[in-house]
XYZ file of C-alpha atoms in Angstrom:
623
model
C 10.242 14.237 -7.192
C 8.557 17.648 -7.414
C 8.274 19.391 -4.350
C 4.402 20.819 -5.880
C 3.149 17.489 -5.239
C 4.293 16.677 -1.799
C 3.056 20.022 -0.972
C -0.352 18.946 -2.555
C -0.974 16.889 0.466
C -1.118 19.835 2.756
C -3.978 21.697 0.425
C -7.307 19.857 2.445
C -5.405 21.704 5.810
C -5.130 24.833 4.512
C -7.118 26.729 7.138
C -5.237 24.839 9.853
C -1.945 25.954 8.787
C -2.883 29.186 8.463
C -3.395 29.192 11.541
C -0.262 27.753 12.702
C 1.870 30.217 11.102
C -0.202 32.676 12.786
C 0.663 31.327 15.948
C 4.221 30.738 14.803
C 4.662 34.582 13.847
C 3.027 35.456 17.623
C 5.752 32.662 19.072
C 8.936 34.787 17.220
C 7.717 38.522 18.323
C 7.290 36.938 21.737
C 10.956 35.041 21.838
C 12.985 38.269 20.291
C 11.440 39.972 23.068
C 13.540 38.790 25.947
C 17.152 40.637 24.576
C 16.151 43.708 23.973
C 14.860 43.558 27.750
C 18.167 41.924 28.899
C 20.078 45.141 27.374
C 17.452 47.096 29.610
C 18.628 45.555 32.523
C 22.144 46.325 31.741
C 22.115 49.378 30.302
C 19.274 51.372 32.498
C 18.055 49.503 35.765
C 21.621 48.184 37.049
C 23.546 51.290 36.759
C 20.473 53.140 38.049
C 20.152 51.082 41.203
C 16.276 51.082 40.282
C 15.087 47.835 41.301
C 11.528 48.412 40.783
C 12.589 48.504 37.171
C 14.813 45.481 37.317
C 11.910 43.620 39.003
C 9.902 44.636 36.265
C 12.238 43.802 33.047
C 12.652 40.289 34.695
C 9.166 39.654 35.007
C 8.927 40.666 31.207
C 11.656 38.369 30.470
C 9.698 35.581 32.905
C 6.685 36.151 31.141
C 8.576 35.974 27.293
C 10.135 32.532 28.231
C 6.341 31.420 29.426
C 4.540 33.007 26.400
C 7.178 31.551 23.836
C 7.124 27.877 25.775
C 3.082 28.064 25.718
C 3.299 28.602 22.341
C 5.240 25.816 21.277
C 3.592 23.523 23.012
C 0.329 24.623 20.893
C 2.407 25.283 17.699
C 3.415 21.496 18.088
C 0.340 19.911 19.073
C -1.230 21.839 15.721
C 1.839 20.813 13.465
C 1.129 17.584 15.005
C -2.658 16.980 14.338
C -1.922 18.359 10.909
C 0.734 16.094 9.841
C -1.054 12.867 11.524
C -3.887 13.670 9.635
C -1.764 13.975 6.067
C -0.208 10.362 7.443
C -3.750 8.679 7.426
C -4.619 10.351 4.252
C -1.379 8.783 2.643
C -2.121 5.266 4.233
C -5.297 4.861 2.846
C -4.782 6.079 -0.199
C -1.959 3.843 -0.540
C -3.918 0.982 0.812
C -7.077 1.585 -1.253
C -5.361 1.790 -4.744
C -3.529 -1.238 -3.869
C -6.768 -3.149 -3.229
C -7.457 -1.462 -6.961
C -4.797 -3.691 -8.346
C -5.654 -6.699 -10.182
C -4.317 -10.377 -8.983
C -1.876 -10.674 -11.580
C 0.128 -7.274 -9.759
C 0.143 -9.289 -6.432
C 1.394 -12.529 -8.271
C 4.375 -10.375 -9.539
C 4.752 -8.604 -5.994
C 6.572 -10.020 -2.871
C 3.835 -9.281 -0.391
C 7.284 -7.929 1.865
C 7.668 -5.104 -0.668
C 4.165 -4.655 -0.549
C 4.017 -4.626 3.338
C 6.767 -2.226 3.186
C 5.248 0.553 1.054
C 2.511 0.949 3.615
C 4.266 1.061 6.921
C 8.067 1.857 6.434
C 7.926 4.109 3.600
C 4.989 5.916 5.000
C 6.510 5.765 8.708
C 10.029 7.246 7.386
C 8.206 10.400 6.282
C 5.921 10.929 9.594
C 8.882 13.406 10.739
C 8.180 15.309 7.927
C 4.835 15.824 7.661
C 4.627 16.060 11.591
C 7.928 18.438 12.221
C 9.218 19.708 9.022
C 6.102 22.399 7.987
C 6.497 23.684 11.535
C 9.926 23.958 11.914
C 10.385 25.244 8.332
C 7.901 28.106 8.930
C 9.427 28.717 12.785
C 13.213 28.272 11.754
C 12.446 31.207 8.541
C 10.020 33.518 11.060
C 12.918 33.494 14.180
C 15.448 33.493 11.780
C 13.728 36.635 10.119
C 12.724 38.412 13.573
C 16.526 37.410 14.682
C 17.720 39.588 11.789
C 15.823 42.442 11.918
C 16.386 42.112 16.128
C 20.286 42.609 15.307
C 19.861 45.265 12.834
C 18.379 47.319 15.288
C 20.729 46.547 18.120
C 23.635 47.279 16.293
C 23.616 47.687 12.469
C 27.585 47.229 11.654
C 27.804 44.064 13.356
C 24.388 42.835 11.899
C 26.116 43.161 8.924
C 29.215 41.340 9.814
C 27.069 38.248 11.354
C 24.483 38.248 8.636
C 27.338 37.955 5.726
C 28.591 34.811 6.857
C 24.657 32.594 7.159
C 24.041 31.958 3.317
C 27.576 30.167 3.021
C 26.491 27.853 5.490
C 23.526 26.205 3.234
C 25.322 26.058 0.247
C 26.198 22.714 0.652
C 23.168 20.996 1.453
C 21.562 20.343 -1.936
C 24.499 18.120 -3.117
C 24.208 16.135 -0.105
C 20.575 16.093 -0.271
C 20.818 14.197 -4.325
C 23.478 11.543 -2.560
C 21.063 11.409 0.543
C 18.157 10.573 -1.660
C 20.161 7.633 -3.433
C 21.573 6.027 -0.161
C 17.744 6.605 1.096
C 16.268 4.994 -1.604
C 19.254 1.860 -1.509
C 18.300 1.746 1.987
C 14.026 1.140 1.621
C 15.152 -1.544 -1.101
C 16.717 -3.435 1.467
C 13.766 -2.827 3.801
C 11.333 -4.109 1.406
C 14.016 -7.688 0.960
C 14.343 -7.957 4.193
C 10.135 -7.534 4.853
C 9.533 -9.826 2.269
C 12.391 -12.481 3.778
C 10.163 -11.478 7.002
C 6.885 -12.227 6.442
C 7.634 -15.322 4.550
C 9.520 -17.590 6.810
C 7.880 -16.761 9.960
C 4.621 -17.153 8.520
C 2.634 -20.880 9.533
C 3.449 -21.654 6.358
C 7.008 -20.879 6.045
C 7.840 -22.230 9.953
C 6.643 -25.209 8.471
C 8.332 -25.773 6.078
C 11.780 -24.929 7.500
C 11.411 -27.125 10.446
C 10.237 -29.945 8.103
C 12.775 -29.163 5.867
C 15.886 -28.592 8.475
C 16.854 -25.422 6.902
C 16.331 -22.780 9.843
C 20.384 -22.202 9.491
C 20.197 -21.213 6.382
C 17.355 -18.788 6.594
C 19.161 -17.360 9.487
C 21.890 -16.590 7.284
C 20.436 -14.601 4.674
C 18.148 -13.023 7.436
C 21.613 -11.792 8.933
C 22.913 -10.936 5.348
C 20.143 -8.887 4.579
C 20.272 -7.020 8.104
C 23.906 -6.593 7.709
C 23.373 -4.808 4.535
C 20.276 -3.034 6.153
C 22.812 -1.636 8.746
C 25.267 -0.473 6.733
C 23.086 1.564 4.270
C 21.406 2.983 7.470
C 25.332 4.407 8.356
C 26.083 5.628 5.941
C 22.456 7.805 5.767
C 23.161 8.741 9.487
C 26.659 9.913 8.888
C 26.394 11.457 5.496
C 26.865 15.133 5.834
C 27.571 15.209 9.735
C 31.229 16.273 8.876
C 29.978 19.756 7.015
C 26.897 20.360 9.402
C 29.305 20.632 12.412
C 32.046 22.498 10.508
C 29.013 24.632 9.716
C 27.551 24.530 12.926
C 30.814 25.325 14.632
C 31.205 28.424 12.488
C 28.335 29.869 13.106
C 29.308 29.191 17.244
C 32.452 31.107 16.521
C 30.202 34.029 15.069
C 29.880 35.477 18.852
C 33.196 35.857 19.241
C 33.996 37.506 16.469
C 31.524 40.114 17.251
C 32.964 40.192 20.921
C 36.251 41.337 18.949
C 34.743 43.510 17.253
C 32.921 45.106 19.511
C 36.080 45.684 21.647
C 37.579 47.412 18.606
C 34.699 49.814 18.720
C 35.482 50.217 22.459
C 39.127 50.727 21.735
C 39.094 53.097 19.162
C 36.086 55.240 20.330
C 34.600 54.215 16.948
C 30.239 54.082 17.162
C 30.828 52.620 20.443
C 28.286 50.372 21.902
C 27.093 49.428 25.141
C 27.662 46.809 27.151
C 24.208 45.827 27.300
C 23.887 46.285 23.515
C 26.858 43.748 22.967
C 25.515 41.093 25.649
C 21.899 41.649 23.849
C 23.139 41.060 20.496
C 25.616 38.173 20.840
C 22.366 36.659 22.994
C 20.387 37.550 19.890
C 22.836 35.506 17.934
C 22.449 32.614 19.459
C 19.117 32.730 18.802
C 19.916 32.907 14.779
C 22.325 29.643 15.200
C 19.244 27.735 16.493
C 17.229 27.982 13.029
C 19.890 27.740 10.770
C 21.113 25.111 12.537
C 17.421 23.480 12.234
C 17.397 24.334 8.699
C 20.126 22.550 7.876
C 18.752 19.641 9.408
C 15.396 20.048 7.631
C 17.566 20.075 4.731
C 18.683 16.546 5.112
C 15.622 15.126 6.580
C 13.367 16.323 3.228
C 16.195 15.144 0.987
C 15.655 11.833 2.802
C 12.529 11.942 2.906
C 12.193 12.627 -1.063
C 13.091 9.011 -2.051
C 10.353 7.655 0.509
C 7.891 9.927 -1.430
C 9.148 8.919 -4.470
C 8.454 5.177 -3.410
C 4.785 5.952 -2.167
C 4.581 8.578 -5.091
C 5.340 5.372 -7.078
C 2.872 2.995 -5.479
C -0.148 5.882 -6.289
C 1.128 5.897 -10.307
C 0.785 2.657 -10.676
C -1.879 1.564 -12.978
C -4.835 -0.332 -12.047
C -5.219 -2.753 -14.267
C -8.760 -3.908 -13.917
C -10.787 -1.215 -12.925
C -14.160 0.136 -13.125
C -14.625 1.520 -16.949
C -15.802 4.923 -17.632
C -19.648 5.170 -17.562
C -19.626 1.563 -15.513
C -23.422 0.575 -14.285
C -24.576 -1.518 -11.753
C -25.112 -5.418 -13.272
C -28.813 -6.349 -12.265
C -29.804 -9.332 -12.243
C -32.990 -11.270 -11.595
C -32.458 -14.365 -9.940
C -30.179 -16.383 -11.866
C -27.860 -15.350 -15.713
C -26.338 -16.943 -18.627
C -22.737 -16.766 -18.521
C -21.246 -16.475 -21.738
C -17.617 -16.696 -22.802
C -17.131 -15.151 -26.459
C -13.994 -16.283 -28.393
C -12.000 -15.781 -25.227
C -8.462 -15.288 -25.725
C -6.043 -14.637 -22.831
C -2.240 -14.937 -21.596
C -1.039 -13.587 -18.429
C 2.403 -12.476 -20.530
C 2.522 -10.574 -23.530
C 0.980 -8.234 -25.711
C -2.347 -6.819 -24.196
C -1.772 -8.478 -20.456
C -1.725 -6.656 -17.307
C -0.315 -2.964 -17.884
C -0.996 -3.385 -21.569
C -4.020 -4.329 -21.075
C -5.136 -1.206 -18.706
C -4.559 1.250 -21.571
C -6.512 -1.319 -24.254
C -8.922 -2.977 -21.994
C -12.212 -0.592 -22.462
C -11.206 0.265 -26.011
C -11.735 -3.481 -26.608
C -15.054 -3.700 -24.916
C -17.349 -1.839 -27.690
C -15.637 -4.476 -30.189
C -16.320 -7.461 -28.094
C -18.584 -9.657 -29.483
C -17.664 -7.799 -33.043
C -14.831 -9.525 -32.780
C -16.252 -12.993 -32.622
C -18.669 -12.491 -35.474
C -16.442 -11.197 -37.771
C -14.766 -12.774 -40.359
C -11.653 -10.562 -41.065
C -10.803 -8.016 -38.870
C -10.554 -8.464 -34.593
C -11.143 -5.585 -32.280
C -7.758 -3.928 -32.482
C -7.900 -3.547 -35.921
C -5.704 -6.228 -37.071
C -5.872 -8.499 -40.067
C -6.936 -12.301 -40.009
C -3.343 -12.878 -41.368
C -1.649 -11.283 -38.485
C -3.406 -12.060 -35.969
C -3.773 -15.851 -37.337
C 0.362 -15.807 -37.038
C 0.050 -14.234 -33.387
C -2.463 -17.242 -33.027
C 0.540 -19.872 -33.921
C 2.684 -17.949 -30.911
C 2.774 -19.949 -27.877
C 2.033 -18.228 -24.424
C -1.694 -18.287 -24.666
C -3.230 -19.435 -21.485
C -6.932 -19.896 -23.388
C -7.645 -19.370 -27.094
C -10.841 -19.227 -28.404
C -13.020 -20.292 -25.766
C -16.704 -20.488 -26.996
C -19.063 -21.670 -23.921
C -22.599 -20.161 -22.926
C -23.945 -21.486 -19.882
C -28.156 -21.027 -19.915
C -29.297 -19.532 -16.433
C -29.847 -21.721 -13.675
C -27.533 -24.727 -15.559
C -24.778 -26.199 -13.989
C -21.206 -26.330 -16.175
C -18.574 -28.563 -15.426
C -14.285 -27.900 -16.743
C -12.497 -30.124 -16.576
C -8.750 -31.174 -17.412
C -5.517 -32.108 -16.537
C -3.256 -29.295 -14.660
C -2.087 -26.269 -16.577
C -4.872 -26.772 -19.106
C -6.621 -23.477 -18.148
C -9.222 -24.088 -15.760
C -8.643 -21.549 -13.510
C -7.740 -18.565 -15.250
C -11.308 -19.047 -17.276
C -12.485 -18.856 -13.440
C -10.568 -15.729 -12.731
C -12.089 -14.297 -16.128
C -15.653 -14.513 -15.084
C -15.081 -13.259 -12.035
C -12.917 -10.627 -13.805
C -9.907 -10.699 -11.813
C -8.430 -10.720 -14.939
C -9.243 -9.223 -18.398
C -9.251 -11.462 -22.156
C -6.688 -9.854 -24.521
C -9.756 -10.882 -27.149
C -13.208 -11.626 -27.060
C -15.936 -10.620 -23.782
C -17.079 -12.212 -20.902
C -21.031 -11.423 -20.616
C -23.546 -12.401 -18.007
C -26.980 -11.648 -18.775
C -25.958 -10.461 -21.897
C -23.898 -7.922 -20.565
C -20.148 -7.195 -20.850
C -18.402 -7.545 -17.669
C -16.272 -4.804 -18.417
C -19.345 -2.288 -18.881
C -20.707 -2.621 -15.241
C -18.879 -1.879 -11.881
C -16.996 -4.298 -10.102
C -18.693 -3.945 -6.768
C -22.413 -5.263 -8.534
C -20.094 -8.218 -10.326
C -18.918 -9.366 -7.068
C -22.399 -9.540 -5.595
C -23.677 -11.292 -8.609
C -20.722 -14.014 -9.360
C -19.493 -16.046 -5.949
C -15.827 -17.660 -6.719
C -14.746 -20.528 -4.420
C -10.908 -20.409 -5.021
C -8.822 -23.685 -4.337
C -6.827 -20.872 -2.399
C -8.594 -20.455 0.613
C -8.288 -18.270 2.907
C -9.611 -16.954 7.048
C -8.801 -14.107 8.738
C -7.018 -14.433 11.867
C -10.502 -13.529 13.994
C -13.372 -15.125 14.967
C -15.382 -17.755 12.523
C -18.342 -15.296 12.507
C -16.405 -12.647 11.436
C -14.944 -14.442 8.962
C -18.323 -15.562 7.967
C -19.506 -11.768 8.132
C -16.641 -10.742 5.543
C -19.382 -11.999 2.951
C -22.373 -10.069 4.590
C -21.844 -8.219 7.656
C -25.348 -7.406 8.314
C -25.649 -11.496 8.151
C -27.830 -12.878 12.314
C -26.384 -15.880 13.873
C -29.182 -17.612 12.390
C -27.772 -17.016 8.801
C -24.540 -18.067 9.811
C -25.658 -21.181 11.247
C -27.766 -22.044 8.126
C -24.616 -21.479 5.750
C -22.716 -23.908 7.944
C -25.076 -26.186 8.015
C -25.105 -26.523 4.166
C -22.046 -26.430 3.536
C -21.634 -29.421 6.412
C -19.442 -27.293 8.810
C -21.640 -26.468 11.406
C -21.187 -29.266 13.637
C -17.506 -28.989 13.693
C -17.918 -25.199 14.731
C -20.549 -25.905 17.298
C -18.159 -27.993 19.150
C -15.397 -25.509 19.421
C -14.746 -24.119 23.170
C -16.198 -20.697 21.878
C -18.249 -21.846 19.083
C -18.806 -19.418 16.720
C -16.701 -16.740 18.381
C -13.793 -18.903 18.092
C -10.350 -17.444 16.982
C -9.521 -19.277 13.595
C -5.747 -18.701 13.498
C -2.959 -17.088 11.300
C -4.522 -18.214 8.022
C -7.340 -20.403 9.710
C -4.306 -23.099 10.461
C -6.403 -24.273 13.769
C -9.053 -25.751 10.913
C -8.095 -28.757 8.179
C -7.852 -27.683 4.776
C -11.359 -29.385 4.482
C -12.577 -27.372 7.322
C -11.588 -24.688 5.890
C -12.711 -25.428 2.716
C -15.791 -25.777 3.856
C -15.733 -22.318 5.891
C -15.267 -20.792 2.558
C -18.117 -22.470 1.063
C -20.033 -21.375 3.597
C -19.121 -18.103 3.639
C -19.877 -18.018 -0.195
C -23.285 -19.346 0.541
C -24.314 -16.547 2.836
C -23.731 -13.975 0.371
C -26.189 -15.703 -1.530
C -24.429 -14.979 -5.669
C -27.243 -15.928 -8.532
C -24.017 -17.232 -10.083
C -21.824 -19.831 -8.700
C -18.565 -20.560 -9.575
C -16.401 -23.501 -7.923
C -12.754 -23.423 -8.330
C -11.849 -27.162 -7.319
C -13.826 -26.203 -4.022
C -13.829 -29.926 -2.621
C -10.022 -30.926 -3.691
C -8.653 -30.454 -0.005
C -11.534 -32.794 1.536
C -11.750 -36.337 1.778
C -14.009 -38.916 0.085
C -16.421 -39.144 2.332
C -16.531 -35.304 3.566
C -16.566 -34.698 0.045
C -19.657 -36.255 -1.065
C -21.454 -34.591 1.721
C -20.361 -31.011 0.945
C -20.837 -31.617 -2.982
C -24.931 -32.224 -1.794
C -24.837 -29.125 -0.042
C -23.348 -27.454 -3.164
C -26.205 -29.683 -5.319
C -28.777 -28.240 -3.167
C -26.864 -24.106 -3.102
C -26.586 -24.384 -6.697
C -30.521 -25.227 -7.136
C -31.410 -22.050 -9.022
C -28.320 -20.697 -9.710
C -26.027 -20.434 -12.576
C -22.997 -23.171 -11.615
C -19.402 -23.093 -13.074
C -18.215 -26.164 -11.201
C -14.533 -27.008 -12.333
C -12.886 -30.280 -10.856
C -10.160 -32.046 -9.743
C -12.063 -35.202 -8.869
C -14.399 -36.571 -11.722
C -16.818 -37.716 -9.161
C -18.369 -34.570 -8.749
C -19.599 -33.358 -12.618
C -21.154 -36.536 -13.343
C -24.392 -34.910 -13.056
C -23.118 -31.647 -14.469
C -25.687 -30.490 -17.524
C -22.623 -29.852 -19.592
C -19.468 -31.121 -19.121
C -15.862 -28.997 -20.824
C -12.903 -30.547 -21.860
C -10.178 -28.350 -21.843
C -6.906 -29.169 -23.240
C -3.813 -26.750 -23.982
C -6.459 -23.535 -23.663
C -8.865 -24.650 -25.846
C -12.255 -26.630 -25.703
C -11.378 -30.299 -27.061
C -14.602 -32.334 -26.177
C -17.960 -31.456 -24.461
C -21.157 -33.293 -23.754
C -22.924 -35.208 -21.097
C -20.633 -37.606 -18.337
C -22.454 -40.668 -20.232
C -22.058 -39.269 -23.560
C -18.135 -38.518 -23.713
C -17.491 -41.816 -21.904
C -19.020 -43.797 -24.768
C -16.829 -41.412 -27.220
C -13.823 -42.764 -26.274
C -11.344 -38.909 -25.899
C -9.642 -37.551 -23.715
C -12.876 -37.548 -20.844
C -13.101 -40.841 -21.219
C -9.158 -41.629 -20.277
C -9.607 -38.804 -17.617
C -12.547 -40.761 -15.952
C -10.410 -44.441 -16.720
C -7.304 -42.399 -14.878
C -9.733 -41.623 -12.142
C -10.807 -45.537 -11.501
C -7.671 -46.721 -11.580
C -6.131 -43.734 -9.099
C -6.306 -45.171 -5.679
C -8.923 -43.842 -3.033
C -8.289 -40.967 -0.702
C-alpha cells in the first residue's frame, strides 16, 4: 500500500498541521530545557550555597514541566481534531461510493463484510490518524533536540549513546510485512464473524432458528469463528514484543554504560566531567529512550494499520458499476413517458455483466438502438455469426426483449418464476445495465441522463420491501421529506393504509420496527405503496406489489393503484392474474423472451401459455 496515498488524506489539513508541528517544535525546546538546568543546580547553586539561585533554577525547571504538559495537552487535542476529522472524511467516502454500487455488488456481498469495512476497518486505523502524525513528528523533534542536548553536554559520550539507536529499528520493517498479513487474516475473520452477526440475530434470522431448533448450532460456529478471531488477535498482540523489549531493555542499559564511562574519565583524569554534567546527560538519555521507544511502537501500529488501509483502500477502487455517464443530463419529463425496451439483452453472469459491464456500459450507449436496427453488426462490433452462437449460450436472463409502452398506458408481465420479470423491472429502473440493446423513456437512453432525475421520474415497488426502524412518517418522508402530514395522510389513504396507522398508540409517529416487523407483510406492502405514491413518479412500475396481501386487501389496494396509475405510465408485473385483466397490454414472458402478448380476453381465446396461466389460476385454491 503506498504510504503517498495514506498521506493524501492529511492534504485538506495542511494548515492545521502546520501548526501542530509548530507547537510540537515549541513543546521539545521547552522539555530539553529542564537538564541543562538540573546540571545548574549541581554544578553552580549547591556547591555555592546560593539559594536564591537554586530557588530560581527550580522554578525554571517548575515552569519547563508546566510549559511542556500545557503543550501536550494542546498538541493532542490538535492531533486529535485533525485525525477525527480525516476519520469522517474516510467514513463517508466509504459509505457514499458504496451507495454508488449497483444491486448486483450487494447480491454478491455478505452485508457482514460490508458492515465491517465501515466500522472495524475504519475504527482499527483511528489510532493512527488520531496519534501516529503527532507522535511521529514529537518522537523525531525530542529525539532530535535530545541529540543535539547530549552533544553539547558531553560530546564523547554523545557519541557512544548515539551509535547504538539505529540498531534498534532495524528490525521493525520485517515485522511490520508479517504484521500486515496476520492484520489482514485477522479483519477477514472480523468481516465472517460480522456477517455470522448480523444475520442470525436479525428478526429474520431469530426466526428462523427458533422455528427451526437450530440455536446450538449457530452457537457453535459463532464460537468457532470467535475462537479463530482470538487467536489471530494473539498472535498480532504478541508479534514483535520479544525484540521491542530486548530493544527497549538495551537502550535502558545505555545509562549505565555511560555511568562507566564517565567514571573512567574520573579515574584517569581523562576530559573529566562534572557531576552535574553526568546526572544531566544520563537524565537527557532517558529522554531519547522515550521516542525511540514510541517509534518503535509507531512502527508496528502503521504496519498494522497498512492492511486496514489496504481493505478501505480496496472498498474506494472498486468500480461502480452503474453510474452516472460522462456528460449525464437531467431526464425531463412532462407528465407522463413511453417506456421503451429495445432488443434488450441481459445476464447477471458473463461477458458484459457487472464489472464488465462498467468499462463497456457507455461505450454501448451511442450504439443502442443501432444495434436493434441493424442487420449485421451489434454495438460491440461483432458479427451476426458470432454473436448468433453467443445467442445459443445459455445464461441469458432476457434476450431480445422488444416492448414500448405509449405514455399514460398501463403494461402488464407476466409469467411463471424465473422467467424474467423482475430483472426487466430492475432494467428500467436501471439498477442494472442490458449487455445489448437500450432502455429509453421519452425517447431517451437511460444511460445518457443522471440517475438522481431517473429515480424521480420511474417509482419501483419491489416485492422486497422494506421500513426503516423509525417512525411511519419518516419512513413515509424517505420518498419526499419536504412531504405535510396532510400528504402523508392522502398517500395512506390510497394506498388503503391509513386506517390501520391511525389506530396505532402514536399514530403516525409510531416506531415501525427492525425491518417494519410490528406491520404484516400486507401492511407493509402497503406502506411502500404509499410511500411510492407520495413521491408522485410519471412512471409507475409494480414489482408483484400486492403478492404479500390477501384477497380481499388486495382488491382494495389494486383500486388505489387503478386510480395512482390514472395518468401515469404503469409497468404492473404479477403474481396473481387477477390484477392485469384490465391491463392495456398484457406480456408473456417465458425463458427471457416475449412468447405471447395481447389483451386478457384476447390471449384467453388463443389458447398459449396465458391461457393455462389464467386456467392454473382458477383452479389454485383461494387465499
Amino acid at each position: 500500500m503506498p504510504v503517498r496515498r495514506v498521506a493524501g488524506l492529511f492534504v485538506g489539513y495542511r494548515r492545521r498541521l502546520a501548526g501542530l508541528v509548530a507547537l510540537l517544535v515549541l513543546q521539545a525546546g521547552v522539555s530539553v530545557s529542564a537538564p541543562f538546568l538540573l546540571r545548574e543546580i549541581l554544578d553552580r547553586a549547591i556547591p555555592a550555597r546560593d539559594v536564591p539561585l537554586l530557588s530560581l533554577l527550580a522554578l525554571g525547571m517548575l515552569a519547563s514541566a508546566a510549559g511542556t504538559a500545557a503543550l501536550s495537552a494542546v498538541t493532542n487535542r490538535l492531533s486529535n481534531v485533525i485525525g477525527q476529522g480525516i476519520m469522517h472524511d474516510v467514513r463517508v467516502a466509504v459509505y457514499d461510493h458504496l451507495q454508488r454500487m449497483s444491486l448486483g455488488w450487494f447480491t454478491r456481498t455478505r452485508a457482514g463484510d460490508t458492515l465491517s469495512r465501515i466500522t472495524s476497518d475504519i475504527a482499527g486505523v483511528d489510532a493512527v490518524l488520531t496519534n501516529t502524525v503527532t507522535a511521529m513528528v514529537q518522537s523525531g523533534v525530542s529525539a532530535l533536540a535530545v541529540a543535539v542536548a547530549l552533544v553539547v553536554l558531553n560530546w564523547q559520550l554523545a557519541l557512544v549513546a548515539l551509535v547504538v539507536v539505529p540498531g534498534m529499528l532495524l528490525l521493525t520493517p520485517r515485522l511490520g510485512r508479517r504484521r500486515r498479513a496476520v492484520v489482514g487474516n485477522r479483519q477477514r475473520r472480523m468481516g465472517r464473524l460480522t456477517s455470522l452477526i448480523t444475520e442470525s440475530l436479525s428478526v429474520s434470522g431469530i426466526l428462523l432458528a427458533k422455528t427451526m431448533g437450530n440455536r446450538d448450532e449457530l452457537r457453535d460456529r459463532f464460537a468457532a469463528e470467535s475462537r479463530e478471531v482470538s487467536r489471530l488477535e494473539i498472535a498480532a498482540s504478541m508479534m514483535g514484543r520479544w525484540s521491542t523489549a530486548s530493544r527497549r531493555a538495551s537502550l535502558v542499559a545505555v545509562p549505565a554504560v555511560v555511568y562507566w564511562l564517565a567514571g573512567v574519565q574520573f579515574a584517569h583524569g581523562i576530559h573529566p566531567s562534572t557531576l552535574g554534567t553526568v546526572v544531566a546527560f544520563t537524565s537527557m538519555l532517558n529522554r531519547l529512550v522515550s521516542p525511540i521507544g514510541t517509534m518503535q511502537g509507531i512502527g508496528a501500529g502503521v504496519s498494522s494499520s497498512m492492511a486496514l488501509f489496504g481493505r478501505i483502500f480496496e472498498v474506494l477502487d472498486l468500480p461502480v458499476e452503474v453510474a452516472d455517464a460522462p456528460g449525464a443530463t437531467p431526464l425531463r419529463t412532462t407528465g407522463s413517458a413511453e417506456v421503451a425496451l429495445r432488443d434488450v439483452w441481459f445476464r447477471y453472469d458473463g461477458p458484459g455483466s457487472d464489472h464488465a459491464s462498467a468499462a463497456n456500459g457507455h461505450a454501448g450507449i451511442a450504439d443502442g438502438h443501432a444495434g436493434a436496427a441493424d442487420g449485421h453488426r451489434d454495438a460491440s462490433g461483432d458479427s451476426v455469426r458470432d454473436r448468433a452462437s453467443e445467442d445459443r449460450g445459455g445464461g441469458w436472463t432476457l434476450r431480445g426483449i422488444d416492448l414500448t409502452v405509449p405514455a399514460g398506458r398501463r403494461l402488464a408481465i407476466v409469467g411463471a418464476t424465473g422467467s424474467g420479470k423482475t430483472s426487466l423491472a430492475y432494467l428500467i429502473a436501471r439498477l442494472y445495465d442490458p449487455q445489448r440493446g437500450a432502455v429509453t423513456i421519452g425517447g431517451t437512453d437511460v444511460r445518457t441522463v443522471t440517475l438522481d432525475s431517473l429515480a424521480d421520474v420511474v417509482g419501483l415497488v419491489s416485492q422486497e420491501t422494506y421500513l426503516f426502524h423509525d417512525t411511519v412518517a419518516a419512513n413515509l418522508r424517505f420518498a419526499r421529506p419536504e412531504a405535510t402530514d396532510a400528504d402523508l395522510v392522502a398517500a395512506c389513504r390510497a394506498a388503503r393504509i391509513h386506517e390501520a396507522v391511525a389506530a396505532l398508540p402514536d399514530g403516525y409517529d409510531t416506531v415501525v420496527g427492525e425491518r417494519g416487523f410490528r406491520f404484516s407483510g400486507g401492511e407493509r406492502q402497503r406502506l411502500a405503496i404509499a410511500r411510492v405514491l407520495l413521491r408522485d413518479p410519471p412512471v409507475l412500475v409494480l414489482d408483484e406489489a400486492t403478492s404479500a396481501l390477501d384477497t380481499g386487501t388486495e382488491r382494495e389496494v389494486q383500486l388505489a393503484l387503478d386510480v395512482a396509475a390514472a395518468g401515469r405510465t404503469t409497468i404492473a408485473i404479477a403474481h396473481r392474474l387477477s390484477t392485469v385483466r384490465d391491463a392495456d397490454e398484457i406480456v408473456v414472458l417465458h425463458a427471457g423472451s416475449v412468447v405471447e402478448r395481447g389483451r386478457h380476453a384476447d390471449l384467453v381465446a388463443a389458447g398459449g401459455r396465458y391461457a393455462a396461466l389464467v386456467a392454473d389460476a382458477d383452479h389454485a385454491p383461494a387465499s
